[in-house]
Amino acid sequence: MSTPYPFTAIVGQDDLRLGLLLNAVSPAVGGVLVRGEKGTAKSTAVRALAALMPEVSVVPGCRFSCDPASPDPACPDGPHAEAAGVSRPARTVELPVGASEDRLVGALDIERALSEGVKAFEPGLLADAHRGILYVDEVNLLHDHLVDLLLDAAAMGASYVEREGVSVRHAARFLLVGTMNPEEGELRPQLLDRFGLTVEVSASRDTDERVEVVRRRLAYDDDPEGFAARWAEEEGALRERIAAARVLLPRVVLSDGVLRQIAATCAAFEVDGMRADIVMARTATALAAWAGREEVTADDVRQAALLALPHRRRRNPFDAPGLDEDKLDQTLDEAGPQENNDGDDDPGPGPDGGGDGGGGGGVPPQADGEDRTPPQGSEGDSPSPAPEGAPDAPGRPAGGEQQPVASAEPFRTKMLSVPGLGEGAAGRRSRARTEHGRTTGARRPEGALTRLHLAATVQAAAPHQRARGRAGRGLVVRRDDLRQATREGREGNLVLFVVDASGSMAARQRMSAVKGAVLSLLLDAYQRRDKVGLVTFRGKEADVALPPTSSVDAAAARLESLPTGGRTPLAAGLLKAHDVLRVERLRDPSRRPLLVVVTDGRATGGPEPVALAGRAGRLHRSEGTASVVVDCESGYVRLGLAGELARELGGTAVTLDELRADSIAGLVKDVTAAGRAA
C-alpha cells in the first residue's frame, strides 16, 4: 500500500482542510463536496484525511464492521456473540464513477438462493465504507442509478439488496466526500443537498505558494516514506487535536440566541427544507469544539453559513453557488444576541486554529439576484443591424457584429426524443434498453446474472425436473436455466445545438427570444442527463463554441456571450455539426445524437447557399441523425425556409411558440428519424 501524502503538508486550501476536519470532528455534519478546477489537491486532501481519523472498534470477523458495543441485530454475519472488539484504522473507500450496482451494494447469488435456499451475499462498497469514509471522485459524473442508491443509503443509514423477493439488509453509515470539476457538469439537486458542506477550491496565484507546492510534491514523489516521516510530528499533533475536539463536542452549548441566528440566516437566504438549519447547527458546534470552546459564537455561525449554505441556494443549474456576505452579516447582527456582537474579537477557527479559514466556502461575494449576463448598452444606444452585405457603419464592429444580448426568461419545453430503441448511458430522454425500468422480456445472461426473470427461469427449468431426479418440492435449477430480464428505460443523448447568429437574427428582441428558447432546451437537457454541444454560424464560417460536454451551465455561459451579425453560412454550420457528430460517434458510439438547429432558415453568402445548405442537410439525413429545426422566423410574412430545411434533414420543424410545453399548438413532437422519413 502506497504512503499517502500528509494532510499537514498541503499548502494553502484552508477552506478545503477546514471542511474535512470538521467532518472528522463531527461526522454528523454530513460530509463535504469539494468543487474546483483540476489539479487543486482535492483528491490528495481527501485521501490524506483517513490517516487522521480515529481508529474504530469492530466485531472480529464481521464483514460489515459492526460495533461490538452495539452490533447490528440484522447484520448478515450476525447475530454476534459478546466478544472483545478489535481496533483497525478507519477506511477510505473509493467509489469509481463507472462502478456497477452490484459493486456498490453487493451481490446476491440467485442460483444458490433458488436451488439451496441460502442467502449467499457478497458485500459491496457500502458495506466496506460503514463507519468510515466513502469517497466519490468526479461525483457529478456518477450514473443516476448509483446516485439513487447513495441517496437511499445516506437517508436510511442502511443498504438493501433485493432480488426477486430475496433481500439482505446491512447498516451503511459513512462520511460522504465528493469531488468534482464544475466544468464537467453539475450534481442533481437531491444529491447536492445530501452533502453537509461545500467548499470551492482553486489554484493559488501567489508565486511563492506555487513554488512551495511544487517543491513539496517533488520531494514526496522522490521519497514518499521519507517525506511522510518529516511530517509525522505535525500529523500526530493534528490527530490529537481531532480526538480532543471529539471529546469536547458533547459539552458544547448551542444557546437559543445562536439557534435564532441560524434559523434567521436560513430563512433570509430562502433555502429549501430544514436540513440546512440542522447542518448549520452541527457545523457551528463542531467549529466551537475545534477551537477548544464550550459555547458557540456568532463567528461560528457565520463560518458555518459560508460552508453549509452556498450549494443550497441554487434555483437552477445556471446559478453560481455563493452567498452575499454583506447580507449574511446584516442578518446575523439583526438576529443575534447583543453579547455575541459586542467585544468579541475572536477571528473564528481555521484549520490551524487561527483566522477564518479563508473566509469560508472560497466564494466571492455575490449579491442576491445579481445579473450574470455580460454588460451591454441600453436599448436606445445599441446599433441596429445593418443589411446583409452592406458596408460596416462607423462605430460598428467589423462584419456588422452586435454586442451580446441577454436571453429571455426560460420556459418548460416539450419533450424532444430520438426515435427507436437505444443502448446509451442512462438518462431521461429517449427509449433504451437499460438495467432499470420496466421488464420487456428475457434472455440468457452474458456474464454475471444481475436481474433475474423468475417466470422465464422456472419455464426453462420445468421440462428437465424428471431427468434431474427431482424428488422433493424444491425446483432443481441449473446455470443454463437462468434468464436475465431485459428492461426498457430512458437514455441520455448528445444534444448538439446549431445556432444561427447571423444578421438576420440580430434584432434585439428576436435574438433575446431565441436565446431564451435555447436556454430552455439546455435546462431540459440538464434535467434529462444529456451531453450538450454548441455550434454557431455567422459571417463566413461556423465555430464550435462548446465541444460536447456534460456541463450544461458551460453551454449557457457561451450562449449568453454570443454576439450576432454578418451573413448566414447555414451550410457551414451544418457541415461543422456533421464533423462534431462524426468524432463523437467514434468516442461514444452508444450515445445517440439529437441535432437541434435554431434558425429562420435563410442562407446567404457564397455561390448557391440555399442548395449547399440542402445538400448538407441531406448528409445528416443519410446517416440517420435525428433532428429538429426550431423555426425563429417572425412577422406576418413568412417564407417557410425552416420547414424546407427540416424536410432536407428528415426531421421536424417547430416554432418558438410550439416549443413551449404549455402551448396548445400541438401535442409532444417526437423527432422523425431519417430512416422513417424515407
Short mmCIF file of C-alpha atoms in Angstrom, two decimals, residues 367-553:
data_model
loop_
_atom_site.label_atom_id
_atom_site.label_comp_id
_atom_site.label_asym_id
_atom_site.label_seq_id
_atom_site.Cartn_x
_atom_site.Cartn_y
_atom_site.Cartn_z
CA ALA A 367 -25.49 39.80 -4.36
CA ASP A 368 -28.89 38.16 -4.39
CA GLY A 369 -30.34 38.29 -7.87
CA GLU A 370 -27.07 39.55 -9.31
CA ASP A 371 -27.28 39.76 -13.09
CA ARG A 372 -24.70 37.37 -14.55
CA THR A 373 -25.23 38.48 -18.15
CA PRO A 374 -22.44 40.41 -19.88
CA PRO A 375 -22.64 44.21 -19.64
CA GLN A 376 -24.33 45.88 -22.54
CA GLY A 377 -25.59 49.25 -23.54
CA SER A 378 -29.15 50.42 -23.22
CA GLU A 379 -31.68 49.58 -25.85
CA GLY A 380 -31.52 53.01 -27.38
CA ASP A 381 -27.71 53.04 -27.53
CA SER A 382 -27.38 49.73 -29.36
CA PRO A 383 -26.63 49.93 -33.08
CA SER A 384 -29.31 48.44 -35.29
CA PRO A 385 -28.30 45.55 -37.51
CA ALA A 386 -27.06 46.52 -40.94
CA PRO A 387 -28.50 44.86 -44.04
CA GLU A 388 -26.55 41.79 -45.01
CA GLY A 389 -23.78 42.73 -47.41
CA ALA A 390 -23.88 46.44 -46.50
CA PRO A 391 -20.59 48.13 -45.57
CA ASP A 392 -19.88 48.49 -41.87
CA ALA A 393 -21.29 51.65 -40.34
CA PRO A 394 -18.99 54.00 -38.36
CA GLY A 395 -18.58 52.72 -34.81
CA ARG A 396 -19.97 49.28 -35.68
CA PRO A 397 -17.72 46.26 -35.05
CA ALA A 398 -16.27 44.66 -38.14
CA GLY A 399 -18.68 42.44 -40.03
CA GLY A 400 -21.77 44.15 -38.58
CA GLU A 401 -21.27 42.34 -35.27
CA GLN A 402 -23.70 43.19 -32.49
CA GLN A 403 -22.96 43.16 -28.78
CA PRO A 404 -24.43 40.14 -26.95
CA VAL A 405 -27.98 40.50 -25.69
CA ALA A 406 -29.45 38.90 -22.59
CA SER A 407 -31.68 35.89 -23.05
CA ALA A 408 -35.38 35.93 -22.35
CA GLU A 409 -36.78 34.05 -19.37
CA PRO A 410 -36.50 30.26 -19.86
CA PHE A 411 -39.63 28.11 -20.01
CA ARG A 412 -40.55 24.43 -19.82
CA THR A 413 -40.16 22.83 -23.23
CA LYS A 414 -41.91 19.95 -24.91
CA MET A 415 -40.32 16.55 -24.99
CA LEU A 416 -37.98 16.03 -27.96
CA SER A 417 -36.73 12.47 -28.27
CA VAL A 418 -34.76 10.26 -30.63
CA PRO A 419 -36.95 7.50 -32.14
CA GLY A 420 -36.15 3.82 -31.89
CA LEU A 421 -34.56 1.90 -29.04
CA GLY A 422 -31.05 2.84 -27.95
CA GLU A 423 -28.44 1.42 -25.59
CA GLY A 424 -26.75 4.58 -24.38
CA ALA A 425 -25.97 5.95 -20.94
CA ALA A 426 -28.87 6.08 -18.51
CA GLY A 427 -30.87 9.30 -18.71
CA ARG A 428 -34.37 10.62 -19.16
CA ARG A 429 -34.86 11.41 -22.85
CA SER A 430 -35.19 8.55 -25.35
CA ARG A 431 -36.28 4.92 -25.07
CA ALA A 432 -33.43 2.48 -24.47
CA ARG A 433 -32.52 -0.96 -23.18
CA THR A 434 -31.27 -0.35 -19.65
CA GLU A 435 -30.55 -2.13 -16.36
CA HIS A 436 -33.51 -0.34 -14.81
CA GLY A 437 -37.06 0.21 -15.98
CA ARG A 438 -40.00 -1.95 -16.95
CA THR A 439 -39.38 -5.59 -17.83
CA THR A 440 -39.99 -6.33 -21.51
CA GLY A 441 -38.57 -9.84 -21.95
CA ALA A 442 -35.88 -12.33 -21.00
CA ARG A 443 -32.60 -13.62 -22.40
CA ARG A 444 -29.70 -15.84 -21.40
CA PRO A 445 -27.29 -13.89 -19.16
CA GLU A 446 -23.98 -12.74 -20.60
CA GLY A 447 -21.63 -12.97 -17.63
CA ALA A 448 -22.95 -12.49 -14.08
CA LEU A 449 -26.71 -12.55 -13.58
CA THR A 450 -27.90 -9.19 -12.29
CA ARG A 451 -31.66 -9.12 -12.92
CA LEU A 452 -33.43 -12.46 -12.72
CA HIS A 453 -36.56 -13.07 -14.80
CA LEU A 454 -38.19 -15.57 -12.45
CA ALA A 455 -41.01 -16.77 -14.70
CA ALA A 456 -38.68 -17.38 -17.64
CA THR A 457 -36.21 -19.20 -15.37
CA VAL A 458 -38.90 -21.51 -13.99
CA GLN A 459 -40.21 -22.12 -17.51
CA ALA A 460 -36.71 -23.09 -18.69
CA ALA A 461 -36.08 -25.42 -15.73
CA ALA A 462 -39.51 -27.12 -15.58
CA PRO A 463 -39.13 -29.59 -18.51
CA HIS A 464 -35.94 -31.08 -17.01
CA GLN A 465 -37.09 -31.87 -13.47
CA ARG A 466 -37.66 -35.61 -14.02
CA ALA A 467 -34.35 -36.05 -15.81
CA ARG A 468 -32.58 -34.27 -12.96
CA GLY A 469 -34.10 -36.62 -10.41
CA ARG A 470 -36.31 -34.17 -8.61
CA ALA A 471 -37.79 -35.88 -5.55
CA GLY A 472 -38.98 -33.16 -3.19
CA ARG A 473 -40.91 -29.96 -3.51
CA GLY A 474 -37.91 -27.81 -4.47
CA LEU A 475 -37.13 -26.88 -8.04
CA VAL A 476 -33.81 -28.17 -9.40
CA VAL A 477 -32.26 -25.14 -11.10
CA ARG A 478 -29.00 -25.15 -13.03
CA ARG A 479 -26.94 -22.37 -14.51
CA ASP A 480 -28.31 -22.90 -18.02
CA ASP A 481 -31.86 -22.32 -16.77
CA LEU A 482 -31.25 -18.79 -15.51
CA ARG A 483 -32.72 -15.98 -17.56
CA GLN A 484 -31.78 -12.33 -17.41
CA ALA A 485 -34.63 -9.83 -17.51
CA THR A 486 -34.43 -7.33 -20.34
CA ARG A 487 -35.69 -3.92 -19.34
CA GLU A 488 -36.62 -0.73 -21.07
CA GLY A 489 -35.97 2.69 -19.62
CA ARG A 490 -34.61 6.01 -20.82
CA GLU A 491 -31.21 7.10 -22.06
CA GLY A 492 -29.40 10.40 -22.23
CA ASN A 493 -28.49 11.70 -25.67
CA LEU A 494 -25.98 14.06 -27.21
CA VAL A 495 -27.96 17.20 -27.95
CA LEU A 496 -25.98 19.29 -30.42
CA PHE A 497 -27.28 22.84 -30.85
CA VAL A 498 -26.57 24.62 -34.14
CA VAL A 499 -27.48 28.27 -33.56
CA ASP A 500 -27.86 30.92 -36.25
CA ALA A 501 -26.09 34.10 -35.03
CA SER A 502 -26.19 35.98 -38.34
CA GLY A 503 -27.51 39.43 -39.08
CA SER A 504 -30.95 38.09 -39.98
CA MET A 505 -31.31 37.04 -36.33
CA ALA A 506 -29.81 40.18 -34.85
CA ALA A 507 -32.94 42.15 -33.93
CA ARG A 508 -32.57 42.53 -30.18
CA GLN A 509 -35.95 41.22 -29.09
CA ARG A 510 -35.79 38.39 -31.57
CA MET A 511 -32.32 37.22 -30.52
CA SER A 512 -33.31 37.52 -26.88
CA ALA A 513 -36.26 35.20 -27.53
CA VAL A 514 -34.00 32.77 -29.44
CA LYS A 515 -31.50 32.65 -26.59
CA GLY A 516 -34.35 32.10 -24.15
CA ALA A 517 -35.52 29.13 -26.20
CA VAL A 518 -32.04 27.59 -26.37
CA LEU A 519 -31.56 28.22 -22.66
CA SER A 520 -34.86 26.41 -22.04
CA LEU A 521 -33.68 23.46 -24.11
CA LEU A 522 -30.38 23.46 -22.18
CA LEU A 523 -32.29 23.32 -18.92
CA ASP A 524 -34.30 20.42 -20.31
CA ALA A 525 -31.06 18.69 -21.33
CA TYR A 526 -29.70 19.12 -17.79
CA GLN A 527 -32.79 17.53 -16.30
CA ARG A 528 -32.67 14.64 -18.77
CA ARG A 529 -28.93 13.98 -18.18
CA ASP A 530 -27.80 14.70 -21.74
CA LYS A 531 -24.46 15.75 -23.08
CA VAL A 532 -24.63 19.02 -24.99
CA GLY A 533 -22.59 20.82 -27.62
CA LEU A 534 -22.91 24.21 -29.29
CA VAL A 535 -22.09 25.19 -32.89
CA THR A 536 -22.72 28.76 -34.04
CA PHE A 537 -22.55 30.21 -37.54
CA ARG A 538 -22.40 33.78 -38.83
CA GLY A 539 -20.29 35.85 -41.21
CA LYS A 540 -18.29 33.48 -43.37
CA GLU A 541 -17.84 30.45 -41.14
CA ALA A 542 -19.11 28.26 -38.32
CA ASP A 543 -17.45 27.70 -34.95
CA VAL A 544 -17.64 25.03 -32.28
CA ALA A 545 -18.49 27.33 -29.38
CA LEU A 546 -18.54 24.35 -26.99
CA PRO A 547 -17.44 20.79 -27.75
CA PRO A 548 -19.79 18.09 -26.42
CA THR A 549 -19.73 18.10 -22.63
CA SER A 550 -21.83 17.22 -19.61
CA SER A 551 -21.51 20.79 -18.35
CA VAL A 552 -24.81 22.36 -19.37
CA ASP A 553 -24.04 25.56 -17.48
#
